[in-house]
Amino acid sequence: MANKSVTFKIKRQANPNAQSHWEEFELPYKPGMNVISALMEIAANPVTREGKATTPVTYDSNCLEEICGSCAMVINGKARMACSALVDNFEQPIRLEPLSKFPLVRDLAVDRSVLFENLKAVKAWVPIDGTYDLGSGPRMTMEEQEAAYPLSHCISCCCCMEVCPQFNESTGFVGAATISQVRLFNSHPTGAALKRERLAALMGDGGIQECGYAQNCVEICPKEIPLTRSISQVGGEVMKQAVGDLFRK
Ligand code: SF4
Ligand code: SF4
Ligand code: FES
């Protein structure tokens, strides 16, 4: 019996201004192989299927267990995490492309800093006054903890933004991940100190009203975060605050 192999078709681009092109690679199959382990093998021996020497494919990865969020790419047309993408589950050749809505760095690596800028804009943190011992914080009920916990699973992979029809330059939409983090930090008893500022940051251009509720985000999220529930809940709070502000004037 012929030895089993795995084939990849990878979109290459040396820098943001270079022309992109495709290269094919063929690797011996190994049980449990995933896309990142295949990319590591290609890096160790960067030779195309036709036997031509090439450069190692650039990609981001770190944790290799779907926690750091860095390895998001488009695999056979769908945004997902490469470290948990078992080759057994894909039709071959397995096509690898960079996320399309983020500035390209090289090959499969993109610059996802827009998400981190958005998180800064909505103050996605719990404010504490210094690093000294502040004593125990306010208690959260079990129900509050259970509602917050799934939201804390966000790995900042940006898959939800990649598939969102509203996440583009013309809207400047912040995207579902940022909105869901607003829900998370506003639901925290100490984090709620910044609730008004977070909701205010989601008003106006690029804010929550840009969402068309197409629900692509919730379907693609690798952590199954209830994104549309977050959007509905935060949307209601933004609206309430906006109307309240209007009457206060
Ligand atoms: S519901 Fe649709 S428009 Fe709104 S964030 Fe999700 S994918 Fe984007
Ligand atoms: S909400 Fe889900 S898809 Fe979006 S960045 Fe977080 S983990 Fe990724
Ligand atoms: S390498 Fe960390 S999520 Fe894939």
Short mmCIF file of C-alpha atoms and ligand atoms in Angstrom, two decimals:
data_model
loop_
_atom_site.label_atom_id
_atom_site.label_comp_id
_atom_site.label_asym_id
_atom_site.label_seq_id
_atom_site.Cartn_x
_atom_site.Cartn_y
_atom_site.Cartn_z
CA MET A 1 0.00 0.00 0.00
CA ALA A 2 1.33 3.41 -0.92
CA ASN A 3 2.32 5.61 2.04
CA LYS A 4 -0.40 8.14 2.88
CA SER A 5 0.40 11.79 2.33
CA VAL A 6 -1.22 15.17 3.01
CA THR A 7 -1.23 17.99 0.48
CA PHE A 8 -1.42 21.70 1.18
CA LYS A 9 -1.98 24.68 -1.09
CA ILE A 10 -0.70 27.78 0.68
CA LYS A 11 -1.12 31.42 -0.29
CA ARG A 12 2.28 33.09 -0.12
CA GLN A 13 3.06 36.79 -0.03
CA ALA A 14 6.51 38.04 0.92
CA ASN A 15 5.34 41.43 2.20
CA PRO A 16 2.23 43.66 2.13
CA ASN A 17 3.20 45.15 -1.26
CA ALA A 18 4.30 41.95 -3.02
CA GLN A 19 2.15 39.91 -5.41
CA SER A 20 0.59 36.84 -3.82
CA HIS A 21 0.99 33.37 -5.30
CA TRP A 22 0.18 29.79 -4.33
CA GLU A 23 2.59 27.01 -3.44
CA GLU A 24 1.80 23.32 -2.95
CA PHE A 25 3.41 21.04 -0.41
CA GLU A 26 3.13 17.30 0.15
CA LEU A 27 3.97 15.78 3.53
CA PRO A 28 3.91 12.23 4.88
CA TYR A 29 0.70 11.67 6.87
CA LYS A 30 1.01 11.27 10.63
CA PRO A 31 -1.91 10.36 12.90
CA GLY A 32 -3.13 13.39 14.87
CA MET A 33 -1.44 15.82 12.49
CA ASN A 34 -2.86 19.36 12.54
CA VAL A 35 -2.28 22.39 10.35
CA ILE A 36 0.32 23.95 12.67
CA SER A 37 2.30 20.72 12.98
CA ALA A 38 2.28 20.51 9.17
CA LEU A 39 3.52 24.12 8.91
CA MET A 40 6.32 23.25 11.34
CA GLU A 41 7.36 20.37 9.10
CA ILE A 42 7.31 22.63 6.07
CA ALA A 43 9.49 25.13 7.97
CA ALA A 44 11.99 22.37 8.73
CA ASN A 45 12.15 21.39 5.04
CA PRO A 46 10.74 24.15 2.82
CA VAL A 47 10.51 22.32 -0.50
CA THR A 48 7.39 22.48 -2.69
CA ARG A 49 5.52 19.49 -4.09
CA GLU A 50 7.41 19.99 -7.36
CA GLY A 51 10.74 19.74 -5.51
CA LYS A 52 11.56 23.46 -5.65
CA ALA A 53 13.35 24.97 -2.63
CA THR A 54 11.35 27.84 -1.14
CA THR A 55 11.19 29.92 2.04
CA PRO A 56 9.50 28.65 5.24
CA VAL A 57 5.86 29.75 5.46
CA THR A 58 5.35 32.57 7.98
CA TYR A 59 2.46 32.11 10.42
CA ASP A 60 1.61 33.00 14.02
CA SER A 61 1.14 30.45 16.77
CA ASN A 62 2.04 30.08 20.39
CA CYS A 63 0.01 27.90 22.78
CA LEU A 64 -0.87 25.09 20.32
CA GLU A 65 -4.03 24.39 22.34
CA GLU A 66 -6.58 27.00 21.19
CA ILE A 67 -5.90 29.40 24.03
CA CYS A 68 -3.68 32.20 22.71
CA GLY A 69 -5.77 32.98 19.61
CA SER A 70 -2.76 33.75 17.44
CA CYS A 71 -3.05 31.01 14.80
CA ALA A 72 -6.36 32.08 13.21
CA MET A 73 -6.28 31.69 9.41
CA VAL A 74 -8.63 30.74 6.59
CA ILE A 75 -8.60 26.97 6.09
CA ASN A 76 -10.50 25.60 3.10
CA GLY A 77 -12.40 28.87 2.93
CA LYS A 78 -13.35 29.13 6.61
CA ALA A 79 -11.73 31.18 9.40
CA ARG A 80 -10.55 28.93 12.21
CA MET A 81 -7.71 28.04 14.54
CA ALA A 82 -4.91 26.16 12.79
CA CYS A 83 -3.64 24.42 15.94
CA SER A 84 -6.92 22.60 16.47
CA ALA A 85 -7.52 21.90 12.76
CA LEU A 86 -6.85 18.18 12.37
CA VAL A 87 -5.89 17.35 8.80
CA ASP A 88 -8.19 14.30 8.93
CA ASN A 89 -11.17 16.66 8.92
CA PHE A 90 -10.33 18.48 5.68
CA GLU A 91 -10.62 17.82 1.99
CA GLN A 92 -7.24 17.93 0.23
CA PRO A 93 -5.38 19.86 -0.90
CA ILE A 94 -5.92 21.82 2.31
CA ARG A 95 -5.98 25.49 1.30
CA LEU A 96 -4.40 27.94 3.76
CA GLU A 97 -4.89 31.69 3.41
CA PRO A 98 -4.38 34.61 5.80
CA LEU A 99 -7.40 36.31 7.41
CA SER A 100 -8.58 38.71 4.71
CA LYS A 101 -9.80 41.69 6.78
CA PHE A 102 -6.55 42.49 8.58
CA PRO A 103 -3.33 44.03 7.26
CA LEU A 104 -1.06 41.31 5.92
CA VAL A 105 2.38 40.96 7.48
CA ARG A 106 3.67 38.00 5.45
CA ASP A 107 2.18 34.72 4.15
CA LEU A 108 -0.34 33.62 6.80
CA ALA A 109 0.57 36.22 9.43
CA VAL A 110 -1.66 39.30 9.76
CA ASP A 111 -1.75 42.31 12.07
CA ARG A 112 -4.77 41.94 14.38
CA SER A 113 -3.95 44.93 16.57
CA VAL A 114 -7.27 46.61 15.64
CA LEU A 115 -8.98 44.32 18.15
CA PHE A 116 -6.58 45.37 20.90
CA GLU A 117 -7.14 49.05 20.02
CA ASN A 118 -10.90 48.47 20.20
CA LEU A 119 -10.55 46.78 23.60
CA LYS A 120 -8.56 49.77 24.81
CA ALA A 121 -11.25 52.15 23.49
CA VAL A 122 -13.94 50.41 25.56
CA LYS A 123 -11.70 50.07 28.63
CA ALA A 124 -11.98 46.28 28.67
CA TRP A 125 -10.47 45.81 32.09
CA VAL A 126 -11.37 45.94 35.77
CA PRO A 127 -9.97 49.20 37.20
CA ILE A 128 -7.96 48.73 40.37
CA ASP A 129 -6.19 51.43 42.31
CA GLY A 130 -2.57 50.25 42.47
CA THR A 131 -1.13 46.82 43.11
CA TYR A 132 -1.29 46.82 46.93
CA ASP A 133 -3.70 44.56 48.83
CA LEU A 134 -7.20 45.99 48.43
CA GLY A 135 -8.86 43.26 50.48
CA SER A 136 -11.52 41.01 49.08
CA GLY A 137 -13.63 42.32 46.24
CA PRO A 138 -17.42 42.43 46.10
CA ARG A 139 -19.08 39.01 45.90
CA MET A 140 -20.69 37.76 42.70
CA THR A 141 -23.63 35.38 42.84
CA MET A 142 -23.29 31.96 41.25
CA GLU A 143 -25.72 33.05 38.50
CA GLU A 144 -23.60 36.14 37.74
CA GLN A 145 -20.45 34.02 37.61
CA GLU A 146 -22.09 31.48 35.31
CA ALA A 147 -23.20 34.24 32.91
CA ALA A 148 -19.75 35.89 32.91
CA TYR A 149 -17.59 32.77 32.62
CA PRO A 150 -18.31 31.89 28.96
CA LEU A 151 -17.60 35.52 27.97
CA SER A 152 -14.17 35.28 29.57
CA HIS A 153 -13.23 32.51 27.11
CA CYS A 154 -12.54 34.98 24.28
CA ILE A 155 -9.07 34.30 22.85
CA SER A 156 -8.94 37.45 20.67
CA CYS A 157 -8.59 35.33 17.53
CA CYS A 158 -10.60 37.81 15.40
CA CYS A 159 -12.53 35.05 13.57
CA CYS A 160 -15.81 36.81 14.48
CA MET A 161 -14.56 39.99 12.83
CA GLU A 162 -13.28 38.18 9.73
CA VAL A 163 -16.75 36.77 8.98
CA CYS A 164 -18.76 39.86 9.96
CA PRO A 165 -20.18 41.64 6.88
CA GLN A 166 -20.20 44.89 8.87
CA PHE A 167 -16.54 44.74 9.91
CA ASN A 168 -14.92 46.80 7.18
CA GLU A 169 -13.20 50.12 6.60
CA SER A 170 -16.37 51.98 5.64
CA THR A 171 -18.22 51.23 8.90
CA GLY A 172 -15.25 51.12 11.28
CA PHE A 173 -17.40 48.66 13.28
CA VAL A 174 -15.71 47.46 16.48
CA GLY A 175 -17.03 43.91 16.03
CA ALA A 176 -18.65 41.29 18.22
CA ALA A 177 -15.65 40.38 20.41
CA THR A 178 -15.29 43.92 21.74
CA ILE A 179 -19.02 44.23 22.43
CA SER A 180 -18.99 40.94 24.29
CA GLN A 181 -16.06 42.11 26.43
CA VAL A 182 -18.07 45.22 27.31
CA ARG A 183 -20.79 42.90 28.60
CA LEU A 184 -18.22 40.90 30.57
CA PHE A 185 -16.56 43.87 32.27
CA ASN A 186 -19.84 45.72 32.88
CA SER A 187 -21.19 42.61 34.63
CA HIS A 188 -18.27 42.60 37.07
CA PRO A 189 -19.10 44.48 40.31
CA THR A 190 -15.79 46.40 40.26
CA GLY A 191 -15.56 46.60 36.48
CA ALA A 192 -19.01 48.25 36.43
CA ALA A 193 -17.36 51.47 37.68
CA LEU A 194 -16.53 52.16 34.00
CA LYS A 195 -19.89 51.01 32.62
CA ARG A 196 -21.04 54.43 31.43
CA GLU A 197 -17.75 55.08 29.62
CA ARG A 198 -17.84 51.66 27.94
CA LEU A 199 -21.41 52.13 26.73
CA ALA A 200 -20.60 55.66 25.55
CA ALA A 201 -17.68 54.26 23.51
CA LEU A 202 -20.14 52.03 21.65
CA MET A 203 -22.36 54.94 20.55
CA GLY A 204 -21.91 56.68 17.22
CA ASP A 205 -19.94 55.68 14.13
CA GLY A 206 -18.37 52.23 14.35
CA GLY A 207 -20.41 51.48 17.45
CA ILE A 208 -22.98 48.84 18.19
CA GLN A 209 -25.62 50.21 15.83
CA GLU A 210 -23.44 49.09 12.87
CA CYS A 211 -24.28 45.46 13.66
CA GLY A 212 -26.70 44.03 11.10
CA TYR A 213 -27.38 40.99 13.30
CA ALA A 214 -26.34 38.55 10.55
CA GLN A 215 -25.10 36.16 13.28
CA ASN A 216 -22.04 34.94 11.33
CA CYS A 217 -19.96 35.80 14.40
CA VAL A 218 -21.71 33.46 16.80
CA GLU A 219 -21.53 30.60 14.30
CA ILE A 220 -17.77 30.88 13.73
CA CYS A 221 -16.55 31.59 17.29
CA PRO A 222 -14.22 28.71 18.28
CA LYS A 223 -15.08 29.28 21.93
CA GLU A 224 -18.85 29.24 21.37
CA ILE A 225 -19.28 32.58 23.08
CA PRO A 226 -22.92 33.74 23.06
CA LEU A 227 -22.04 36.79 20.95
CA THR A 228 -25.50 37.65 19.67
CA ARG A 229 -26.87 37.58 23.23
CA SER A 230 -24.07 39.99 24.20
CA ILE A 231 -24.91 42.25 21.26
CA SER A 232 -28.63 42.31 22.19
CA GLN A 233 -27.96 42.97 25.85
CA VAL A 234 -25.30 45.64 25.35
CA GLY A 235 -27.35 47.19 22.52
CA GLY A 236 -30.29 47.62 24.92
CA GLU A 237 -28.05 49.22 27.54
CA VAL A 238 -26.46 51.59 25.01
CA MET A 239 -29.92 52.66 23.88
CA LYS A 240 -31.12 53.17 27.47
CA GLN A 241 -28.08 55.28 28.31
CA ALA A 242 -28.40 57.34 25.11
CA VAL A 243 -32.09 58.11 25.80
CA GLY A 244 -31.34 58.89 29.47
CA ASP A 245 -28.55 61.28 28.42
CA LEU A 246 -30.93 63.01 26.02
CA PHE A 247 -33.43 63.74 28.79
CA ARG A 248 -30.72 64.88 31.15
CA LYS A 249 -29.63 67.65 28.75
S1 SF4 B 1 -24.35 39.71 14.33
FE1 SF4 B 1 -23.55 39.88 12.24
S2 SF4 B 1 -23.19 42.06 11.90
FE2 SF4 B 1 -23.37 41.73 14.12
S3 SF4 B 1 -21.29 41.38 14.83
FE3 SF4 B 1 -22.16 39.35 14.40
S4 SF4 B 1 -21.57 38.94 12.26
FE4 SF4 B 1 -21.27 41.14 12.60
S1 SF4 B 2 -15.46 36.31 20.37
FE1 SF4 B 2 -14.88 34.25 19.66
S2 SF4 B 2 -14.36 34.54 17.49
FE2 SF4 B 2 -14.37 36.55 18.43
S3 SF4 B 2 -12.27 36.97 19.02
FE3 SF4 B 2 -13.28 36.07 20.81
S4 SF4 B 2 -12.93 33.87 20.64
FE4 SF4 B 2 -12.43 34.74 18.65
S1 FES B 3 -1.54 28.43 18.70
FE1 FES B 3 -2.66 29.37 20.30
S2 FES B 3 -4.71 29.25 19.59
FE2 FES B 3 -3.59 28.16 18.11
#
